Coordinates of C-alpha atoms and ligand atoms in Angstrom, one line a residue:
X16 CA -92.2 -42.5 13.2
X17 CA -89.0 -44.1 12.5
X18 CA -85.3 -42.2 12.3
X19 CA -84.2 -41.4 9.1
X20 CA -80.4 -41.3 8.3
X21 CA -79.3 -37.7 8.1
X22 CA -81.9 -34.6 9.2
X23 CA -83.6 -32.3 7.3
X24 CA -81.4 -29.8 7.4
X25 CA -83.1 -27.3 5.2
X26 CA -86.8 -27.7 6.0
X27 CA -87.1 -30.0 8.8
X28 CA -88.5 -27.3 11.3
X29 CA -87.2 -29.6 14.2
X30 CA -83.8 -28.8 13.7
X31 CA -84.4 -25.0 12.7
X32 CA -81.9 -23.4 15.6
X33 CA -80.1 -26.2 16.6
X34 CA -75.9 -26.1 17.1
X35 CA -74.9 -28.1 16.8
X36 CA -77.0 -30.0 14.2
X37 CA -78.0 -33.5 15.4
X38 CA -77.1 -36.7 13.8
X39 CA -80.5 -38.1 13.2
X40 CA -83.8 -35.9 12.8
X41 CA -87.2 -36.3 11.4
X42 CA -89.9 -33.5 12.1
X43 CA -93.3 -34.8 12.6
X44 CA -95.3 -31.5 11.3
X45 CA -98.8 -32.9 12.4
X46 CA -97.6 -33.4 16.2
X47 CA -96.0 -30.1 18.9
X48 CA -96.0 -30.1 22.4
X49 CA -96.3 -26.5 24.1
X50 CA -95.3 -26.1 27.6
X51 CA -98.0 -24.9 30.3
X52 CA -98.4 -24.5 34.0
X53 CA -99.4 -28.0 34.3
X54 CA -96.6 -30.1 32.6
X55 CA -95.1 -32.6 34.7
X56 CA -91.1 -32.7 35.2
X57 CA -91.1 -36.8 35.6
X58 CA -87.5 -38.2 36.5
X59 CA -86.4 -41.6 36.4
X60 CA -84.1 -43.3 38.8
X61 CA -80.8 -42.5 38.9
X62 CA -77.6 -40.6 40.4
X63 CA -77.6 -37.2 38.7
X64 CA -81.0 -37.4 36.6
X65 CA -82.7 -35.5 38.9
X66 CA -80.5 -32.4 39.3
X67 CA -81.0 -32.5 35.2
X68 CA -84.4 -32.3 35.8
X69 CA -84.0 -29.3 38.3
X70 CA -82.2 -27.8 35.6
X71 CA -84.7 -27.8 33.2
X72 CA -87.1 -26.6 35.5
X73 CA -84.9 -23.5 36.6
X74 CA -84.3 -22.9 33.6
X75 CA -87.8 -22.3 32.4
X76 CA -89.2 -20.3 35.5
X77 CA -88.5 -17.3 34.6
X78 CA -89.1 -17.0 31.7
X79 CA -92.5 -19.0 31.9
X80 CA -93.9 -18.3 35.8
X81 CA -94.3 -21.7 35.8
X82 CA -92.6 -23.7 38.8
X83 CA -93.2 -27.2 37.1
X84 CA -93.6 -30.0 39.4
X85 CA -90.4 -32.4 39.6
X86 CA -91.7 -36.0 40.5
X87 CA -89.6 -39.0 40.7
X88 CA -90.3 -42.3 40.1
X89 CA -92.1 -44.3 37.0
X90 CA -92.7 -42.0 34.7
X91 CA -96.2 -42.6 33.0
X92 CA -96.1 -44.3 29.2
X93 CA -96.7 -42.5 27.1
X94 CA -96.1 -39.3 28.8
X95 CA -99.5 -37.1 29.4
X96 CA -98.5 -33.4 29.3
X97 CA -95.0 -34.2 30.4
X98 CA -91.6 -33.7 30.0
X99 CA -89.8 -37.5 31.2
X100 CA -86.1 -38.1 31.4
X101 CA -85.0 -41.1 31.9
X102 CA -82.0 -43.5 31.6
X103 CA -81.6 -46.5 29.5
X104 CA -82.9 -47.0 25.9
X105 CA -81.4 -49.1 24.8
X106 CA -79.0 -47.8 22.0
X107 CA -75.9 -48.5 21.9
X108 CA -75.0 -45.8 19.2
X109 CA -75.8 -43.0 22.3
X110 CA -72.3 -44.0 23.9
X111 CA -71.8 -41.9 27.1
X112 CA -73.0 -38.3 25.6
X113 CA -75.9 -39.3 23.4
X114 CA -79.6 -39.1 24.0
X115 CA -82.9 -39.9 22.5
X116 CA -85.5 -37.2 21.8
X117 CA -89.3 -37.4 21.0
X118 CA -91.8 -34.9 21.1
X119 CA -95.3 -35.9 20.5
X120 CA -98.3 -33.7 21.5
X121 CA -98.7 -35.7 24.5
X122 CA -95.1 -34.8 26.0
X123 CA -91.9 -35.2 25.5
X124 CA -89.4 -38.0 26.0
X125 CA -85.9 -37.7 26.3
X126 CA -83.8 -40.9 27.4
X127 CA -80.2 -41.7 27.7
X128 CA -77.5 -43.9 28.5
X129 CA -75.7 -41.7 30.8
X130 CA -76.3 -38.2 32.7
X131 CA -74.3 -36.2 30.2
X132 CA -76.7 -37.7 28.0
X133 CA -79.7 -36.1 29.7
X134 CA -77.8 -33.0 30.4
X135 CA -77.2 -32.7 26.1
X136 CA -80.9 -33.2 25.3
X137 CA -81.8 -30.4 27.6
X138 CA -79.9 -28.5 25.9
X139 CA -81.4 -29.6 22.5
X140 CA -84.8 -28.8 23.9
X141 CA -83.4 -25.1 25.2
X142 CA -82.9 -24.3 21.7
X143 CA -85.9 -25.8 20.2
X144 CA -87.8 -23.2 22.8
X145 CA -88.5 -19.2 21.4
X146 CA -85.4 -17.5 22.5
X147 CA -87.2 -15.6 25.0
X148 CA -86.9 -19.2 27.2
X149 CA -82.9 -17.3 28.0
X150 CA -85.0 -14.1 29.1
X151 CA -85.1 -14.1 33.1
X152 CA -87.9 -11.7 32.9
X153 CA -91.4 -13.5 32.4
X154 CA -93.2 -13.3 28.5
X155 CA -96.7 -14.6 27.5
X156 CA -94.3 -16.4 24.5
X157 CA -96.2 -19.4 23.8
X158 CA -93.8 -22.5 24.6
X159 CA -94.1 -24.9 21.8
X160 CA -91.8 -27.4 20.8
X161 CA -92.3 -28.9 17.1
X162 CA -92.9 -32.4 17.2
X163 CA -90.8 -35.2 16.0
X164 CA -87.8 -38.0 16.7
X165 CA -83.9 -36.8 17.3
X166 CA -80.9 -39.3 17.7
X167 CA -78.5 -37.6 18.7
X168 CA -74.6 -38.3 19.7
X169 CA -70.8 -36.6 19.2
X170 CA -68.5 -37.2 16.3
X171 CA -65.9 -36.7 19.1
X172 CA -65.7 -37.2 22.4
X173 CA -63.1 -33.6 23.3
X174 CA -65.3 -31.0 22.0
X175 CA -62.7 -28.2 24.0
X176 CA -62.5 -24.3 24.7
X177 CA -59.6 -23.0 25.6
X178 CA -59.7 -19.8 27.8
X179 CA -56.2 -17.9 28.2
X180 CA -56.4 -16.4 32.2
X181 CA -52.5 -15.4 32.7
X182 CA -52.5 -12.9 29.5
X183 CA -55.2 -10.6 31.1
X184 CA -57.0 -12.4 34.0
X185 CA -60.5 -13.1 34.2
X186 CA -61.9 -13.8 37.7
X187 CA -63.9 -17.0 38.5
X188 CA -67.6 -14.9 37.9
X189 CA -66.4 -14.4 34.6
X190 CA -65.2 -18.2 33.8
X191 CA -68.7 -19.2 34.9
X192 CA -70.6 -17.5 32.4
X193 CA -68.5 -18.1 29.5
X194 CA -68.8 -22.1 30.9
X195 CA -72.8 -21.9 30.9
X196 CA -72.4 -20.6 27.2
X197 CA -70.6 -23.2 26.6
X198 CA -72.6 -26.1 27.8
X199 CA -75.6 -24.7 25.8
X200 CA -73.5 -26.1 22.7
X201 CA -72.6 -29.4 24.2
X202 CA -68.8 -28.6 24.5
X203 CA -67.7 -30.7 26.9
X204 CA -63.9 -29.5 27.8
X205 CA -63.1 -26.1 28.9
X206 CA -59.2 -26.0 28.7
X207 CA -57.9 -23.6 31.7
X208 CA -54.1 -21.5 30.2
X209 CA -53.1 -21.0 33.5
X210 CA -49.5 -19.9 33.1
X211 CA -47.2 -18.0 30.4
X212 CA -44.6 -15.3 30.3
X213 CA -47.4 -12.6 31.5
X214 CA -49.1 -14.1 34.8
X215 CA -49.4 -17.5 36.7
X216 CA -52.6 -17.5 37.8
X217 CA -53.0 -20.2 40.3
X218 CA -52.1 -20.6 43.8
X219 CA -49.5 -23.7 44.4
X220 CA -48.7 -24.9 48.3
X221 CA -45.0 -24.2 48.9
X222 CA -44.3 -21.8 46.3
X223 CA -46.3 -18.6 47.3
X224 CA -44.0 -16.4 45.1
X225 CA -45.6 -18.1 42.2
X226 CA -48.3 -15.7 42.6
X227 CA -47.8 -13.2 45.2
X228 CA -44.8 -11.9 42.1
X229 CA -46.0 -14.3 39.4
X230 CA -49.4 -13.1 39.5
X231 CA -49.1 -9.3 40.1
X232 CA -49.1 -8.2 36.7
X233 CA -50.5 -9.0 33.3
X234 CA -50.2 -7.9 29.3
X235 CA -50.1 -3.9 29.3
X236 CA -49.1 -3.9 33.0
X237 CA -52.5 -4.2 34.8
X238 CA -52.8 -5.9 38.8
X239 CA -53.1 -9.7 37.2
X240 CA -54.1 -11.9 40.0
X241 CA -54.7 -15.6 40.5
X242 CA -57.2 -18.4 41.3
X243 CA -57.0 -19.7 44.9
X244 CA -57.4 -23.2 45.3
X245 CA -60.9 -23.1 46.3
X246 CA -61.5 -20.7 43.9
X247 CA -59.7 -23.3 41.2
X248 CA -61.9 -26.0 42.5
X249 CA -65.5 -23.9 42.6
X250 CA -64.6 -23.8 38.8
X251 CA -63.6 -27.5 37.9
X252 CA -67.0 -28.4 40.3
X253 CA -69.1 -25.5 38.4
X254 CA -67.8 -27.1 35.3
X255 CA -68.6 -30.8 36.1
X256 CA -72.5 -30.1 36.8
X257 CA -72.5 -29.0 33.3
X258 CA -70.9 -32.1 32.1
X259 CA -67.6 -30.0 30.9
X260 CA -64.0 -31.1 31.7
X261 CA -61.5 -28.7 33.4
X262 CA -58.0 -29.5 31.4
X263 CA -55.2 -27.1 33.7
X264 CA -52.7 -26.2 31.2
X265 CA -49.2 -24.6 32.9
X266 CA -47.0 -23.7 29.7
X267 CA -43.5 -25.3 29.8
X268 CA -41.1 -25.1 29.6
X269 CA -41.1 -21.9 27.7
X270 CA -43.9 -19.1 28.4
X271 CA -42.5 -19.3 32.0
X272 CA -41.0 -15.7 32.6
X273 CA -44.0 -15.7 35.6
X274 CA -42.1 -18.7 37.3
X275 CA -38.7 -17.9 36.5
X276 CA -39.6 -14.0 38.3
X277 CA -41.0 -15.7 41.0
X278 CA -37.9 -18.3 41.7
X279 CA -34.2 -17.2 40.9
X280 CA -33.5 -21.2 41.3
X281 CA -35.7 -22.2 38.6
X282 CA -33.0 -20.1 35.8
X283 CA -29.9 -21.7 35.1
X284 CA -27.9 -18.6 36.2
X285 CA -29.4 -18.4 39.3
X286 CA -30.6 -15.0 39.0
X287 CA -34.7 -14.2 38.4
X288 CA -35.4 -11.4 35.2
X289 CA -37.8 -8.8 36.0
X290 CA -42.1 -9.4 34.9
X291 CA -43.0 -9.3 31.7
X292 CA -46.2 -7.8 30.4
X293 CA -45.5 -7.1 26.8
X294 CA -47.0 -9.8 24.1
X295 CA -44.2 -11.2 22.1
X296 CA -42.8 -14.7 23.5
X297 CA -40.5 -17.2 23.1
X298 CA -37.6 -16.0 24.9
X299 CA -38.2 -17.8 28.2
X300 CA -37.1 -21.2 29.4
X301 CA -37.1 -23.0 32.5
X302 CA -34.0 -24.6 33.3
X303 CA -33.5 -28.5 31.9
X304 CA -30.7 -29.8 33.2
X305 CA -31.3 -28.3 36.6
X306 CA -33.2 -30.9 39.7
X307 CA -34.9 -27.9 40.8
X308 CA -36.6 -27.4 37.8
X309 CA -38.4 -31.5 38.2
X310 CA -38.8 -30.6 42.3
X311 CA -41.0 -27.2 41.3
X312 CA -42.7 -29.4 38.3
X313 CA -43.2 -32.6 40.5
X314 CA -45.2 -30.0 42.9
X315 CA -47.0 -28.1 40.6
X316 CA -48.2 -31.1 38.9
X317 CA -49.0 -33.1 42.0
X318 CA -51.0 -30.3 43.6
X319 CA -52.9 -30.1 40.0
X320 CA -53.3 -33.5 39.7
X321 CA -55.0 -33.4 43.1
X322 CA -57.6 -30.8 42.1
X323 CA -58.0 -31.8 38.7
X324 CA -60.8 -34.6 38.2
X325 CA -59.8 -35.4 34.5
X326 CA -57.7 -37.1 33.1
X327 CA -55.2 -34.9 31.2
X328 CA -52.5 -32.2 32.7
X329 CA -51.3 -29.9 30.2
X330 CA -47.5 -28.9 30.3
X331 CA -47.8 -26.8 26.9
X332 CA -44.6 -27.3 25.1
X333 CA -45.0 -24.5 22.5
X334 CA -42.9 -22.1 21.2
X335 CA -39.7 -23.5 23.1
X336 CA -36.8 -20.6 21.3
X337 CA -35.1 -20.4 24.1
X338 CA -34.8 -24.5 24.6
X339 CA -32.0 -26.5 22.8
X340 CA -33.5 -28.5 20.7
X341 CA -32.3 -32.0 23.1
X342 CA -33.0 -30.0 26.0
X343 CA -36.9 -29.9 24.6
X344 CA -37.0 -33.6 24.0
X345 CA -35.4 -33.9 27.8
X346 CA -37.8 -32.0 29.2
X347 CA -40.9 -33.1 27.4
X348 CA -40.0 -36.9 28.7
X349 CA -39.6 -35.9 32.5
X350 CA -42.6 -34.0 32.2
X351 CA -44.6 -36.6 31.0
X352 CA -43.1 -39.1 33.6
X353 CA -43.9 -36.9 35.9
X354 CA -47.7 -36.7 34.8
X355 CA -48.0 -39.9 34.4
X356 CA -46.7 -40.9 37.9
X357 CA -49.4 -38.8 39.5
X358 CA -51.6 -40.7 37.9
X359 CA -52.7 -38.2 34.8
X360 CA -51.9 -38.8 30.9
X361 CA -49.9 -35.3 29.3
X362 CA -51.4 -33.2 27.0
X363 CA -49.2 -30.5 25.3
X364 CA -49.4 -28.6 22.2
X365 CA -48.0 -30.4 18.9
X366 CA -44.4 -29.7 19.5
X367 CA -44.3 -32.3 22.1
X368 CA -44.2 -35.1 19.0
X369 CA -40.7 -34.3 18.8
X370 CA -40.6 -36.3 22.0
X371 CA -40.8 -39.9 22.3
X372 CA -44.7 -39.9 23.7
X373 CA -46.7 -42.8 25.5
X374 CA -49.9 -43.8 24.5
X375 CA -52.6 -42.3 26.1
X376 CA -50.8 -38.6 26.0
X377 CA -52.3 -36.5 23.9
X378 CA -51.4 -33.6 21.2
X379 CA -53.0 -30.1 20.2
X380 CA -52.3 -29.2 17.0
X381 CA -52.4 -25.5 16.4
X382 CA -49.6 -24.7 14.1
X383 CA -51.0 -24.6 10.4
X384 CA -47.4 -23.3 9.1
X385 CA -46.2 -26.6 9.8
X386 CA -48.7 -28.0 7.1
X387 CA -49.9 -31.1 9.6
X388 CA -46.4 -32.2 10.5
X389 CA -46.6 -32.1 14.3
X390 CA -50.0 -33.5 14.0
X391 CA -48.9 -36.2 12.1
X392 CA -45.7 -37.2 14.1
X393 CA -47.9 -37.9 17.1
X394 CA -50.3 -39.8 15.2
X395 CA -47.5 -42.1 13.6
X396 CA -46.5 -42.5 17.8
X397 CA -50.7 -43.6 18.5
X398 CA -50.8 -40.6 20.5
X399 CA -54.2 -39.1 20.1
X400 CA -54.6 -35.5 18.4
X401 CA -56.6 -32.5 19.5
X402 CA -57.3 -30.3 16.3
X403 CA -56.9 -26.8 16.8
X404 CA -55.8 -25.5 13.8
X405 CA -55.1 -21.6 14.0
X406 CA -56.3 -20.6 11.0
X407 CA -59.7 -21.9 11.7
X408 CA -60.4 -22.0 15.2
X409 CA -58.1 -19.4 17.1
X410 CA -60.7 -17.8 18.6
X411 CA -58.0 -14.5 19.3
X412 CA -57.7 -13.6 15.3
X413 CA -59.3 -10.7 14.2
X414 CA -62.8 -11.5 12.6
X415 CA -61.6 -9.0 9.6
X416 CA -59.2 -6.3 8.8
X417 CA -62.0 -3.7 10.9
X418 CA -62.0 -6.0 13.7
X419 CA -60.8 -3.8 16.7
X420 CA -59.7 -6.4 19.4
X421 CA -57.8 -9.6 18.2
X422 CA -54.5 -10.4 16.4
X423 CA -53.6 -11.0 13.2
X424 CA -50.6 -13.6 12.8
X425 CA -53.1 -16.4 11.5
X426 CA -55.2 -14.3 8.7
X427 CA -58.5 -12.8 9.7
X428 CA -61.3 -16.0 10.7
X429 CA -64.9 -14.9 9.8
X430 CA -67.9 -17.2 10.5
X431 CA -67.8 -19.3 8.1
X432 CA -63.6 -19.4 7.9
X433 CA -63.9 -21.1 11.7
X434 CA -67.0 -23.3 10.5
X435 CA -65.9 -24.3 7.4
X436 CA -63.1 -26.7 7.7
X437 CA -62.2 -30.1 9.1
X438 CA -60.1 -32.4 11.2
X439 CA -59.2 -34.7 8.5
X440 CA -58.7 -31.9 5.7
X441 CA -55.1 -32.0 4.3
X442 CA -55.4 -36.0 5.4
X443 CA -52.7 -34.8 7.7
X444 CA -54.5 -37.8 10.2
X445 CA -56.7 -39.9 10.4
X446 CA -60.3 -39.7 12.0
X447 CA -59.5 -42.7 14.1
X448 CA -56.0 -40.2 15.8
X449 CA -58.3 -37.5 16.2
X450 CA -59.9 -37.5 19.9
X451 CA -61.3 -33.8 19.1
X452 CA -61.5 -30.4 18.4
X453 CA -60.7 -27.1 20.7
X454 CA -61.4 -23.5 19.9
X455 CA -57.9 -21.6 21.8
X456 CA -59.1 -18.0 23.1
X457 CA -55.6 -16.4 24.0
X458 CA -56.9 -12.9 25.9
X459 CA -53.6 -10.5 25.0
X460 CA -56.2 -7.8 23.6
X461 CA -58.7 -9.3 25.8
X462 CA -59.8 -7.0 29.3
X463 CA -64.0 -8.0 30.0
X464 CA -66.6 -10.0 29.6
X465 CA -67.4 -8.4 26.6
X466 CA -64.4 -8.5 24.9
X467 CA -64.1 -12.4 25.1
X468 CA -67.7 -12.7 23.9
X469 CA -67.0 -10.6 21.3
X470 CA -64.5 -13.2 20.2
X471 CA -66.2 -16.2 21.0
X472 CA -69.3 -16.1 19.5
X473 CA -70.5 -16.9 17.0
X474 CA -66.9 -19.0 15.9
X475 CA -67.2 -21.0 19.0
X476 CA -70.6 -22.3 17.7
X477 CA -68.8 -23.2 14.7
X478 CA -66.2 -25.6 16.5
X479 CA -68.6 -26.9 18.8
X480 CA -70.5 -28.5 16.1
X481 CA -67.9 -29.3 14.0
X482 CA -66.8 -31.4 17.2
X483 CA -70.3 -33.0 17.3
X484 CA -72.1 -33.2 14.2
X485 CA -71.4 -35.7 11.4
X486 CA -69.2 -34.6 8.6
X487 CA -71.4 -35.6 5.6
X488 CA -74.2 -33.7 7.0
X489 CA -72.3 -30.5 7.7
X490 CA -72.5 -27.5 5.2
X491 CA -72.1 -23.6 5.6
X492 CA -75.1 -22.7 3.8
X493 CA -77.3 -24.9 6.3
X494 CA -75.1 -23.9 9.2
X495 CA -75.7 -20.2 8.4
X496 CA -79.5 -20.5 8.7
X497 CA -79.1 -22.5 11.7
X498 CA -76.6 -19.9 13.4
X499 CA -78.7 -17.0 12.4
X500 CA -81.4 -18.5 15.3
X501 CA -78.5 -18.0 18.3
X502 CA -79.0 -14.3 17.5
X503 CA -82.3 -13.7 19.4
X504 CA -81.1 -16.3 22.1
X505 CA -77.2 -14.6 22.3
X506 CA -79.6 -10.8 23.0
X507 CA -81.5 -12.8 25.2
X508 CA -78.9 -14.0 27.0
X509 CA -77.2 -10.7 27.1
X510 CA -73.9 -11.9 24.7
X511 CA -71.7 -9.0 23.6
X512 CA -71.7 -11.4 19.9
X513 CA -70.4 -10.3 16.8
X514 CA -73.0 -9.4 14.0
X515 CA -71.0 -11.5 11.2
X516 CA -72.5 -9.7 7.4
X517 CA -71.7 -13.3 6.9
X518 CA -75.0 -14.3 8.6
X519 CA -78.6 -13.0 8.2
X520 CA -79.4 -13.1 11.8
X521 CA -83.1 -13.2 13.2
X522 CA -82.5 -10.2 15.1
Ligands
TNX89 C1 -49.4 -18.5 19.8 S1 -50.6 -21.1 19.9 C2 -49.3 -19.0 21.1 C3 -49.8 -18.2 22.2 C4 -50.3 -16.8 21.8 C5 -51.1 -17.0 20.5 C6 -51.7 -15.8 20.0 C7 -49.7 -21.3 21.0 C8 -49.6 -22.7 21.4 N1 -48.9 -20.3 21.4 O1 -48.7 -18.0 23.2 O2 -51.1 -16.3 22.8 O3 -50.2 -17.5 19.5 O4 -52.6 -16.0 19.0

């Protein structure tokens, strides 16, 4: 059964609840493979396969009773009621994040080039599984899997969330879940906003007043508080077994009333203003032409650089009112300079293309009422563009006029308003500047669990595949079908989701 260009994205039963949709998929309707007490985990060799493997297997005990057998080593060919995962097939066209799925009624076979690889076609399988499979409770579902052949591999390779913690802070339990909802939809970047007018939320050696004043407050005047380092660094390592990226963002150099409480040295008259926990911006600045402004950044950055495994430190950059239009450029420079020298490549929001920019930093659009502009400076500079266009993917706009948490600056976003749009729309780049997408969730209206999942899902779904799935094969009518199978699995998993009307969800 060979791969046909392009899946059947209407009637091929094999990609009936997948998000995002993969890029090649034939269903084989004569062959399934159901999952009993007596299928074989078999793991090839390999740093990290095996804890993929353990995974899978904690994943379905639960919900199964089974504890499937793990066993290392040569895995039998052709697999005899068996799930194998294995590195190395051979394609090239996987790159570092593909895989390579077949289900026959003898077993299943998923191979890859890399872990992440694995760790994607597990997820692939999840949703191929009744939704009960996210139940911890066990059912007597039957555990079939339709048969057939999936190639599978991103459009991009920064498929981001952004999670704001300093408007309202959310505690590292809280981070975790909305990361394993995440990695079910093969985003791979979970962008941390760690700092802003409101609340710095994480602990920096040397400048304790950064939270013990920085961090005592939030929007609306709650307690705040802050990430310690080990807390910081049970996130980025949480994060990293689910194949997801940690980018630290601390906003500069406007957004920093927090810092400029905390420090009277870091405001050009010396003096610190009082917290801020109201939600309009753009009146703060860090100071540009003073050195103690570089010794607090050189700190900050160093002390992120060293708990950050990735490659990008996020300075922000947006929204500088308060910042002289030279002073901007000024600042942006040192602060890249600064990154770079501890051995990280800047990311900051689009404004930072009004700076002179080195290849390898990066820039996040999100400003739509510049029509493309800052997006397109930094593309004309070869710096590399993340798309997160407000309109479509700020995950913080009100889903419609009715919506109760949520803001309303960028137009209401329904479902298909965050699915239905592109990178390259507007040609403002090109789909060789574009390194990905991100879905920004800024938390001003924002106080649980709840709340964020209220906003996330189902738009982040929406981003996450455009960030994966091929543009020619993408459609909202498909989409919709396919979205309307995360219901069942978001009540199984217990996500506080918004029922779009847009969607005719399966329960
Ligand atoms: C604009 S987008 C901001 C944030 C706000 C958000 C609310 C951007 C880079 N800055 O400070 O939280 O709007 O939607």
């Amino acid at each position: 059964m060979a791969a046909t260009p392009g899946p059947a994205v209407t009637g091929g039963a094999i990609t009936a609840g997948l998000v995002p949709l993969p890029v090649f998929a034939s269903t084989d309707d004569a062959a399934s493979f159901t999952i009993g007490s007596d299928t074989a985990i078999e793991v090839g060799p390999g740093d990290g396969t095996a804890a993929v493997a353990r995974d899978l297997a904690d994943l379905l005990r639960p919900p199964t009773g089974y504890a499937l057998q793990i066993s290392t080593g040569a895995a039998t060919s052709p697999p005899k009621d068996s799930i194998d995962l294995r590195l190395g097939s051979g394609n090239p066209a996987l790159g570092d994040e593909g895989y390579d799925l077949t289900i026959s009624k003898d077993g299943v076979v998923l191979m890859a080039t890399k872990v992440a690889g694995l760790f994607h076609g597990v997820q692939t399988i999840r949703q191929m599984l009744p939704s009960a499979v996210e139940t911890r409770a066990a059912s007597s579902t039957v555990w079939k899997l339709t048969g057939g052949h999936i190639v599978d591999y991103p459009r991009y390779s920064y498929r981001g969330a952004m999670l704001d913690v300093s408007r309202h802070f959310f505690g590292v339990p809280v981070v975790e879940r909305y990361i394993d909802e995440l990695a079910l939809y093969k985003v791979n970047v979970l962008h941390l906003h760690l700092s802003d007018d409101q609340g710095w939320r994480l602990a920096i050696d040397g400048w304790p007043n950064l939270t013990a004043i920085g961090g005592s407050t939030e929007v609306g005047g709650g307690q705040g508080g802050y990430y310690t380092k080990a807390d910081y660094t049970a996130l980025v390592q949480y994060a990293q077994a689910r194949f997801i990226t940690v980018v630290p963002e601390i906003d500069t150099p406007s957004h920093t009333n927090a810092a400029l409480a905390s420090y009277p040295q870091l405001n050009c008259n010396g003096t610190s203003p009082a917290l801020y926990t109201g939600e309009q911006v753009g009146f703060s600045s860090l100071c540009v032409p003073k050195a103690a402004t570089y010794t607090f950044l050189d700190d900050v950055v160093s002390e992120l650089a060293a708990l950050t495994p990735g490659p990008y430190i996020h300075l922000g950059g947006d929204e500088a009112q308060s910042t002289s239009a030279a002073d901007y450029v000024t600042f942006v420079q040192k602060a890249q300079a600064i990154v770079e020298a501890h051995g990280k490549s800047l990311m900051g929001w689009a404004e930072i293309s009004k700076a002179k920019l080195d290849q390898g930093s990066v820039a996040e659009y999100w400003n739509f009422n510049d029509h493309g502009r800052s997006a397109t400076d930094a593309a004309q500079q070869s710096v590399k563009v993340v798309m997160a266009p407000a309109d479509h993917a700020y995950l913080d706009q009100k889903y419609d006029a009715h919506t109760v948490l949520g803001l309303t600056w960028a137009g209401a976003i329904e479902a298909q308003d965050a699915y239905a749009w592109d990178p390259l729309d507007g040609g403002r780049v090109a789909e060789s500047d574009v390194l990905g997408v991100e879905a920004p969730l800024w938390s001003e209206t924002l106080h649980t669990t709840a709340d964020l999942e209220y906003l996330a899902w189902p738009r982040m779904a929406g981003i996450a595949e455009i960030g994966w799935s091929p543009k020619a094969e993408r459609s909202w009518p498909t989409y919709r079908t396919r979205l309307a199978e995360q219901g069942p699995r978001w009540t199984a998993m217990g996500i506080n989701f918004y029922r779009s009307p847009q969607v005719d969800w399966t329960s």
